[in-house]
Coordinates of C-alpha atoms and ligand atoms in Angstrom, one line a residue:
M123 CA 13.3 -21.9 11.1
T124 CA 10.1 -21.4 11.9
S125 CA 7.2 -21.4 9.8
A126 CA 5.9 -18.2 8.8
H127 CA 2.8 -16.9 6.4
E128 CA 2.4 -13.6 4.2
V129 CA -0.3 -11.8 5.8
N130 CA -2.6 -9.1 3.8
F131 CA -3.6 -6.7 5.7
D132 CA -6.2 -4.7 3.1
G133 CA -7.0 -0.9 3.8
L134 CA -10.8 -1.2 4.0
I135 CA -11.8 1.2 1.0
G136 CA -13.3 3.8 3.2
P137 CA -16.2 6.2 2.4
S138 CA -15.4 9.3 1.3
H139 CA -13.2 7.9 -1.2
N140 CA -13.1 10.1 -4.2
Y141 CA -11.1 11.5 -7.1
G142 CA -9.8 14.8 -5.7
G143 CA -6.8 15.4 -7.7
L144 CA -4.6 15.4 -4.9
S145 CA -1.5 13.5 -5.8
D146 CA 1.0 15.4 -8.2
G147 CA 3.4 13.2 -9.8
N148 CA 0.3 10.2 -10.0
L149 CA -0.6 10.2 -13.2
A150 CA -4.1 8.4 -12.6
S151 CA -5.4 10.6 -9.4
S152 CA -4.4 13.7 -12.0
N153 CA -6.2 12.6 -15.0
N154 CA -9.6 11.5 -13.2
A155 CA -9.4 14.5 -10.6
G156 CA -12.8 15.6 -10.3
D157 CA -14.8 13.0 -11.9
V158 CA -17.4 11.2 -9.6
S159 CA -16.1 8.0 -7.8
N160 CA -18.1 5.1 -6.4
P161 CA -17.7 4.1 -2.6
R162 CA -19.9 1.7 -2.0
E163 CA -18.4 -0.1 -6.0
A164 CA -14.4 0.7 -4.5
A165 CA -15.0 -1.1 -0.9
L166 CA -16.7 -4.3 -2.5
Q167 CA -14.1 -5.0 -5.4
G168 CA -11.4 -4.3 -2.7
L169 CA -13.3 -6.9 -0.3
E170 CA -13.9 -9.2 -3.2
K171 CA -10.3 -9.3 -4.3
M172 CA -9.2 -10.3 0.1
R173 CA -11.6 -13.0 -0.8
M174 CA -10.2 -14.6 -3.8
L175 CA -7.4 -14.7 -2.2
I176 CA -8.7 -16.1 1.4
G177 CA -10.2 -18.8 -1.6
H178 CA -7.0 -19.2 -2.5
G179 CA -5.6 -20.3 0.9
M180 CA -3.7 -16.9 1.8
V181 CA -4.1 -16.1 5.0
Q182 CA -6.1 -11.8 5.0
G183 CA -6.1 -9.2 7.3
V184 CA -7.8 -6.4 6.7
L185 CA -7.3 -2.3 8.1
P186 CA -9.6 -0.1 9.0
P187 CA -10.6 3.3 7.2
L188 CA -9.0 5.9 9.5
P189 CA -11.9 9.2 10.8
R190 CA -13.0 11.2 7.7
P191 CA -13.2 14.2 7.8
N192 CA -10.5 15.0 9.7
F193 CA -11.5 17.6 11.6
D194 CA -8.6 18.2 13.8
L195 CA -6.1 18.6 10.6
L196 CA -10.0 21.9 9.7
V197 CA -9.3 23.3 13.7
S198 CA -5.6 23.3 12.7
A199 CA -6.1 26.1 10.1
G200 CA -7.8 27.6 12.0
F201 CA -11.9 26.5 11.5
H202 CA -14.3 26.5 14.7
G203 CA -17.6 26.1 15.1
S204 CA -19.7 23.4 15.0
D205 CA -18.8 20.4 12.3
A206 CA -21.6 22.1 9.7
Q207 CA -20.1 25.1 10.3
I208 CA -16.4 23.7 9.8
I209 CA -17.1 22.2 6.6
E210 CA -19.4 24.7 5.3
A211 CA -16.6 28.0 5.4
A212 CA -13.9 25.0 4.8
A213 CA -16.3 24.3 1.4
K214 CA -15.8 28.2 0.3
T215 CA -12.4 29.1 1.2
A216 CA -9.9 26.7 1.6
P217 CA -12.3 23.5 -1.0
R218 CA -8.8 21.7 -1.4
L219 CA -7.8 21.6 1.9
L220 CA -11.5 19.9 3.0
K221 CA -10.7 17.3 0.0
A222 CA -7.1 16.8 1.9
A223 CA -9.4 15.9 5.4
Y224 CA -11.8 13.9 3.4
S225 CA -9.6 11.8 1.4
A226 CA -9.6 8.0 1.8
S227 CA -6.0 7.8 1.1
S228 CA -5.3 5.4 3.7
M229 CA -6.6 2.0 1.9
W230 CA -3.2 2.5 0.4
T231 CA -2.1 0.4 3.1
A232 CA 1.4 -0.2 1.1
N233 CA 1.9 3.1 2.5
A234 CA 1.0 2.6 5.9
A235 CA 4.2 1.4 7.5
T236 CA 7.1 -0.4 5.9
V237 CA 7.9 -4.1 8.1
S238 CA 10.7 -6.8 9.1
P239 CA 9.7 -9.9 9.9
S240 CA 10.7 -11.1 12.8
A241 CA 13.3 -13.7 11.5
D242 CA 15.4 -10.1 10.1
T243 CA 15.1 -8.4 13.3
E244 CA 18.2 -8.6 15.9
D245 CA 15.6 -8.8 19.1
G246 CA 13.5 -11.1 17.3
R247 CA 10.5 -9.2 17.3
L248 CA 8.3 -8.6 14.6
H249 CA 8.8 -4.6 13.7
L250 CA 6.7 -2.1 12.1
T251 CA 7.6 1.4 11.5
T252 CA 3.9 3.8 10.6
A253 CA 5.6 5.9 7.9
N254 CA 4.7 9.9 7.8
L255 CA 4.0 9.7 4.3
S256 CA 5.2 13.6 4.7
T257 CA 5.1 14.8 0.9
M258 CA 1.6 14.8 0.8
L259 CA -0.7 16.4 3.3
H260 CA -4.1 14.8 2.9
R261 CA -1.3 11.4 3.0
A262 CA 1.0 13.3 5.6
Q263 CA -2.4 13.7 8.1
E264 CA -3.0 9.8 7.7
H265 CA 0.3 8.8 10.6
P266 CA -1.2 9.2 14.3
D267 CA -4.3 7.3 13.3
T268 CA -2.4 4.6 11.5
T269 CA 0.0 4.3 14.4
A270 CA -3.3 4.1 16.5
S271 CA -4.6 1.1 14.7
L272 CA -1.1 -0.9 14.4
V273 CA -1.0 -0.3 18.0
S274 CA -4.0 -2.1 18.8
I275 CA -3.3 -5.3 16.2
F276 CA 0.0 -5.5 16.8
A277 CA -1.1 -4.9 20.9
N278 CA 1.5 -7.2 22.9
D279 CA 4.9 -6.3 23.2
E280 CA 7.5 -9.1 24.0
M281 CA 6.6 -10.5 20.0
F282 CA 5.9 -7.0 18.5
A283 CA 7.4 -3.3 17.9
V284 CA 5.5 -0.4 16.6
H285 CA 7.3 2.8 15.8
G286 CA 6.0 5.9 15.1
A287 CA 6.8 7.5 12.4
L288 CA 10.2 9.4 11.4
P289 CA 10.3 13.1 12.1
M290 CA 8.1 15.2 9.8
H291 CA 11.0 17.0 7.7
P292 CA 11.7 16.4 4.2
D293 CA 14.8 15.4 4.6
F294 CA 12.4 12.2 6.6
A295 CA 10.5 11.4 3.8
D296 CA 9.2 8.3 4.1
E297 CA 6.2 6.6 2.3
G298 CA 6.3 2.7 3.6
A299 CA 6.7 -0.4 2.4
A300 CA 6.0 1.2 -1.6
N301 CA 9.4 1.6 -1.4
H302 CA 11.0 -1.5 0.0
V303 CA 11.1 -5.5 -0.4
R304 CA 12.1 -8.1 1.3
L305 CA 13.4 -11.2 -0.4
C306 CA 13.7 -14.5 1.5
A307 CA 13.9 -18.8 0.7
S308 CA 11.2 -18.9 2.1
H309 CA 9.2 -16.4 4.4
G310 CA 10.1 -17.6 8.1
A311 CA 14.1 -17.8 6.5
P312 CA 16.4 -14.7 7.3
G313 CA 15.7 -12.4 4.3
V314 CA 17.0 -9.4 3.3
E315 CA 15.7 -6.3 2.7
L316 CA 15.9 -3.5 0.1
F317 CA 15.0 0.0 0.3
V318 CA 14.4 2.1 -2.3
Y319 CA 14.5 5.5 -2.1
G320 CA 14.4 8.4 -4.7
R321 CA 17.1 10.7 -3.5
D322 CA 18.8 11.7 -0.5
A323 CA 18.0 14.0 2.7
G324 CA 18.9 17.9 1.6
E325 CA 18.9 16.8 -2.4
S326 CA 16.4 19.2 -4.2
T327 CA 15.0 17.2 -7.8
L328 CA 13.1 18.8 -10.1
G329 CA 10.4 17.2 -11.6
F330 CA 7.3 15.0 -9.7
P331 CA 8.3 14.6 -6.4
A332 CA 10.7 11.7 -5.2
R333 CA 8.5 11.0 -1.8
Q334 CA 11.2 8.4 0.2
T335 CA 14.4 9.9 1.3
R336 CA 17.7 7.3 1.8
L337 CA 18.0 9.3 5.3
A338 CA 14.7 7.8 5.6
S339 CA 15.0 4.5 4.8
E340 CA 18.4 3.9 6.9
S341 CA 16.6 5.1 9.8
I342 CA 13.7 2.5 9.7
A343 CA 16.4 0.0 9.2
R344 CA 18.6 1.0 11.9
S345 CA 15.7 1.1 14.5
H346 CA 14.3 -2.6 13.1
G347 CA 17.8 -3.9 14.1
L348 CA 18.8 -4.9 10.5
E349 CA 21.7 -6.5 9.1
R350 CA 21.0 -7.5 5.7
V351 CA 20.1 -5.3 3.7
V352 CA 21.0 -3.4 0.3
F353 CA 19.3 0.3 -0.3
A354 CA 18.5 1.1 -3.8
R355 CA 18.1 4.6 -6.1
Q356 CA 14.6 4.6 -7.9
S357 CA 15.3 6.2 -11.5
R358 CA 15.0 8.9 -11.9
A359 CA 13.2 8.6 -15.2
A360 CA 10.8 6.2 -13.4
I361 CA 9.6 8.8 -10.9
D362 CA 9.3 11.2 -14.3
A363 CA 7.8 8.7 -16.3
G364 CA 4.9 8.7 -12.4
A365 CA 6.2 6.0 -10.6
F366 CA 5.8 8.1 -7.3
H367 CA 6.6 5.0 -5.8
N368 CA 8.9 1.9 -6.8
D369 CA 6.4 -0.4 -6.2
V370 CA 4.9 0.8 -9.6
V371 CA 7.4 -0.6 -11.5
S372 CA 9.1 -3.3 -9.2
V373 CA 7.9 -6.0 -7.3
G374 CA 9.5 -9.4 -5.4
A375 CA 8.8 -12.0 -3.4
L376 CA 10.8 -14.8 -2.1
D377 CA 13.6 -15.2 -3.9
T378 CA 12.3 -13.8 -6.5
M379 CA 12.6 -10.0 -8.1
F380 CA 10.3 -9.3 -11.1
F381 CA 10.8 -5.3 -12.3
H382 CA 10.8 -2.5 -15.5
E383 CA 14.7 -2.5 -17.3
L384 CA 13.7 1.2 -16.0
A385 CA 13.2 0.6 -12.0
F386 CA 16.6 1.5 -10.6
E387 CA 18.9 4.1 -11.0
D388 CA 21.7 1.6 -11.5
T389 CA 20.3 -2.3 -12.3
D390 CA 23.5 -4.1 -12.2
E391 CA 24.5 -2.3 -8.9
T392 CA 21.1 -3.3 -7.3
L393 CA 21.4 -7.0 -8.3
N394 CA 24.5 -7.8 -7.5
S395 CA 24.1 -5.9 -4.0
L396 CA 21.5 -8.3 -3.8
R397 CA 23.1 -11.9 -4.5
R398 CA 26.1 -10.5 -2.3
R399 CA 23.7 -9.9 0.4
A400 CA 21.7 -13.3 -0.5
E401 CA 24.8 -15.3 -0.3
G402 CA 24.3 -18.4 1.8
L403 CA 20.8 -17.7 1.9
F404 CA 19.4 -18.0 -1.3
D405 CA 19.8 -17.3 -5.1
L406 CA 18.7 -14.4 -6.5
K407 CA 16.1 -14.9 -9.4
P408 CA 16.0 -11.6 -11.3
V409 CA 13.0 -11.2 -13.5
M410 CA 13.6 -8.4 -15.8
V411 CA 10.6 -6.4 -18.4
P412 CA 13.1 -4.8 -20.7
A413 CA 11.5 -0.9 -21.5
K414 CA 11.6 -2.6 -25.6
D415 CA 8.7 -5.5 -24.5
V416 CA 6.8 -2.7 -22.3
P417 CA 7.7 0.8 -22.3
I418 CA 7.3 2.7 -19.6
E419 CA 4.6 4.5 -20.1
D420 CA 3.0 1.5 -20.3
A421 CA 4.1 -0.5 -17.1
I422 CA 2.5 2.7 -15.1
K423 CA -0.7 3.2 -17.0
A424 CA -1.5 -0.6 -16.5
Y425 CA 0.2 -1.0 -13.1
L426 CA 2.6 -4.4 -14.4
F427 CA 4.4 -4.3 -11.6
N428 CA 2.3 -3.4 -8.8
S429 CA 0.5 -6.3 -8.6
Q430 CA 0.9 -8.8 -5.3
L431 CA 3.3 -11.4 -5.9
L432 CA 2.5 -14.8 -4.0
A433 CA 3.3 -18.1 -2.7
M434 CA 0.1 -19.6 -3.0
P435 CA -0.3 -23.0 -1.5
G436 CA -0.1 -25.9 -4.1
K437 CA 1.3 -23.7 -6.5
D438 CA 4.7 -24.5 -7.1
R439 CA 5.3 -21.5 -9.2
L440 CA 4.7 -17.7 -7.6
V441 CA 1.4 -16.0 -9.0
L442 CA 0.9 -12.9 -10.2
V443 CA -2.1 -10.9 -8.7
A444 CA -2.1 -8.2 -11.3
P445 CA -5.3 -5.6 -12.3
M446 CA -7.7 -6.2 -14.7
E447 CA -6.3 -2.8 -17.4
T448 CA -2.8 -5.1 -17.4
Q449 CA -5.1 -7.1 -19.2
E450 CA -6.7 -4.6 -21.1
T451 CA -2.7 -3.3 -22.4
E452 CA -1.9 -4.9 -25.1
S453 CA 2.5 -4.9 -23.7
T454 CA 1.8 -6.1 -20.6
R455 CA -0.9 -8.8 -21.7
S456 CA 1.5 -10.5 -24.0
F457 CA 4.5 -10.0 -21.5
C458 CA 2.3 -12.1 -19.0
E459 CA 1.4 -14.7 -20.4
Q460 CA 5.0 -15.2 -22.3
M461 CA 6.3 -15.1 -19.3
V462 CA 3.8 -17.7 -17.8
S463 CA 4.7 -20.1 -20.6
G464 CA 8.0 -20.4 -19.4
N465 CA 10.0 -21.6 -17.0
G466 CA 10.5 -18.8 -14.8
P467 CA 9.5 -18.3 -11.6
I468 CA 6.2 -16.5 -12.3
G469 CA 3.5 -18.8 -13.4
D470 CA 0.3 -18.1 -13.4
V471 CA -1.7 -14.3 -13.8
I472 CA -4.9 -13.9 -11.9
Y473 CA -6.6 -10.4 -12.9
A474 CA -8.5 -8.5 -10.0
D475 CA -10.6 -5.7 -10.1
V476 CA -10.0 -3.0 -8.6
R477 CA -10.5 -0.1 -11.0
Q478 CA -12.0 2.3 -8.5
S479 CA -8.7 2.5 -6.5
M480 CA -7.2 2.5 -9.9
R481 CA -8.5 5.5 -10.9
N482 CA -6.6 7.3 -8.3
G483 CA -3.1 5.2 -8.4
G484 CA -3.5 2.2 -6.6
G485 CA -3.3 -1.4 -7.6
P486 CA -3.6 -4.4 -5.8
A487 CA -0.3 -3.8 -4.1
C488 CA -1.3 -0.8 -3.0
L489 CA -4.1 -2.1 -1.3
R490 CA -2.2 -4.5 1.0
L491 CA 0.2 -3.4 3.6
R492 CA 2.4 -7.1 3.8
V493 CA 3.5 -8.9 6.9
V494 CA 4.7 -11.8 7.1
M495 CA 4.2 -14.1 10.9
T496 CA 5.5 -17.3 12.2
E497 CA 1.9 -18.9 14.3
D498 CA 2.8 -17.3 17.3
E499 CA 2.6 -13.9 16.2
I500 CA -0.5 -14.5 14.1
D501 CA -2.2 -15.8 16.8
S502 CA -0.3 -12.7 19.5
C503 CA -2.3 -9.8 17.3
H504 CA -6.1 -8.2 17.3
Q505 CA -7.8 -11.9 16.2
G506 CA -10.6 -9.2 14.5
V507 CA -9.1 -7.9 11.8
L508 CA -8.0 -11.7 10.7
L509 CA -11.1 -12.5 7.6
D510 CA -13.1 -15.1 6.5
D511 CA -15.6 -15.2 4.0
E512 CA -18.6 -14.6 7.2
T513 CA -16.1 -11.7 8.5
I514 CA -16.5 -10.3 4.4
D515 CA -20.2 -11.2 3.9
D516 CA -20.7 -8.5 7.2
L517 CA -18.2 -6.1 6.2
Q518 CA -19.9 -5.7 3.0
D519 CA -23.3 -5.4 4.6
V520 CA -21.6 -2.8 6.4
V521 CA -20.7 -1.4 2.9
R522 CA -23.9 -1.7 0.8
R523 CA -26.5 0.2 3.3
T524 CA -23.6 2.5 4.3
Y525 CA -21.8 4.0 1.8
R526 CA -23.0 6.0 -1.6
D527 CA -22.9 5.0 -4.5
R528 CA -22.0 8.6 -6.6
L529 CA -19.9 11.3 -4.9
S530 CA -18.2 14.1 -6.2
P531 CA -15.5 16.6 -5.0
T532 CA -18.1 18.6 -4.9
D533 CA -20.1 16.6 -2.5
L534 CA -17.5 17.0 0.1
A535 CA -19.3 20.6 1.3
D536 CA -22.4 18.8 2.3
P537 CA -22.0 18.5 6.4
E538 CA -24.7 15.9 6.5
F539 CA -22.1 13.8 4.1
A540 CA -19.5 13.5 7.5
N541 CA -22.2 12.2 9.6
E542 CA -22.7 9.5 7.1
C543 CA -19.1 8.7 7.2
C544 CA -18.5 7.9 10.3
L545 CA -21.6 6.2 11.1
A546 CA -20.3 4.3 8.3
R547 CA -16.9 3.7 9.9
E548 CA -18.7 3.1 13.3
E549 CA -19.9 0.0 11.8
L550 CA -16.9 -1.1 10.3
L551 CA -15.2 -1.1 13.6
K552 CA -18.3 -3.4 15.4
V553 CA -17.6 -6.0 13.3
L554 CA -13.8 -5.9 13.6
D555 CA -14.2 -5.8 17.1
L556 CA -12.1 -2.5 17.2
E557 CA -14.4 -0.5 18.7
E558 CA -11.9 1.1 20.6
L559 CA -10.3 3.2 17.8
A560 CA -14.4 5.0 16.9
Ligands
SUG1001 O1 -0.1 8.3 -2.7 N1 -3.1 8.2 -4.7 C1 -2.3 7.7 -3.9 C2 -1.8 5.9 -3.9 C3 -1.1 5.6 -3.0 C4 0.0 4.3 -4.0 N2 -0.2 3.6 -3.5 C5 1.1 2.9 -4.1 N3 1.6 3.0 -4.5 N4 1.9 1.9 -2.6 C6 -0.6 8.5 -3.6 O2 -1.2 8.7 -5.0 C7 -4.5 10.3 -4.9 C8 -6.3 10.8 -3.7 C9 -6.2 11.8 -4.7 O3 -5.6 12.6 -5.8 O4 -7.7 11.9 -4.3 C10 -3.9 9.2 -3.5 O5 -3.4 9.9 -2.6

C-alpha cells in the first residue's frame, strides 16, 4: 500500500465576494442578503486558515478564483456593447443576473468536483469530476472555468483523469464533494466512497431544493471506476432545516463518520451498508450527535459538521477544525467539549475564523476540496498551487493591495469594479504561476 496525504485545495476567495442572497435553501445566504461584505477580510481569513493547517504539518493547495464578472453569462442574456455598457444595462434591467455574474461562489471548492483517489479506482488513476452545480444559476456558470483550472493543475493524463461536468439537466444535479465522503483505514489504503443524494432523477420535492440526485452520484461512481460505494439518501428534515448539502450535517475521515442524528433518511441502513462495504478493510467508527444534545437548527446555525476532520501529523486522534460559530453556540460548544474529553476517535477541536464566508453559508469544510494524493501524484501536479508560508504572504499582499474592504451588492453596478476584479485575479494567477488561466 502506498502512503498518501490528504491535500486540501482551498478556494481563494475572490474580490467580488458579496452577500447576494442567491441561494434558496441556504439560510445564511438568505438572512444576510444585501449586507455589506468585506472581500479583503474574507480572503485574508481564508488564507489564514490555510496557513494554520500548514503550521500543523498538512499539505495545502489552493484553487484560484474564477473570472468575474462573467461577461459570457451577461452576453448570453443579450447584453452587448462595451464592458461598461453591459454592466450598466444589466444593473438597470437584470440586477439579479448581474449578481450571479459577479458571484465569488467558486470559493466553496467542496462543490468544485467529486474526487476519487487512485487507491479506489479501476484504472489506478486519481479521478475528478467537475460538479455541474445546475440547481442555482450563479453556481451553474462555474463548471467550464473550474474544469479549466483542474486540467491545468492535474495535467498528467497517466496519473489523473479530469472529467467535465455531467449534463446540465435537473436529473443530473450534482454539487460535488459536498455530498461525498471517503472512508478508509489510512489515506493510501482502498476506501469506501459514500455518495449522499437528496432526490431521485425525475422526482420533484416540496420545500427547499434537493441539489443532488442519485443518478448524478451513480454516474460519477461509474465513470471513476469505483467498486466499493454506498448511496444514501439525505433526510428531507435536514434539507428543510437548511442543510442544502450533506456536508452541513456530516463529515467523515479515515474510519470515522461524524454526523447528526437527522442527517440520513435511514441511519441504520446507511451505517450497515458502510460496514458491509468496509469489511476486511476497516472497522467503521460512527460518532452520531443526538438531536436532544444538538438540535438540527443549532447544528446548521453553528455549522458544527461543516468542519474539517483531519488526521494531523503527530496527533493520535482526529482533529476537528470548526468555525468560531460552533464555539459561540452553547449546545455545539458543550458537545465538542464533552466529545474530546472522552476517548472517541476525535481528540481535539480547533476553531477557525471564516466569518465572511460563513455569512454566505460556507464553513471550513465548504472552503476546501479534499484530494487524497500519493507522493508521486503530489510531485506531478502543478507545483504553483501548493502553498507554503511565503506564497501565502505573497497572496495576502495582492489581496491587501487590490481587494476592497467594503462591498454592497449595489456596488456591482459600478463598471470600474469589473476592471478591479480582473486586475486582482491577474496578480493572483501570477503568484500561482497559472497565467494560462487569465
Ligand atoms: O452554494 N453560498 C453557497 C455556499 C456553499 C457551501 N458549500 C458547501 N456546503 N459545501 C451555496 O449555497 C451564497 C451566494 C450569495 O447568496 O451571494 C452561496 O452561493
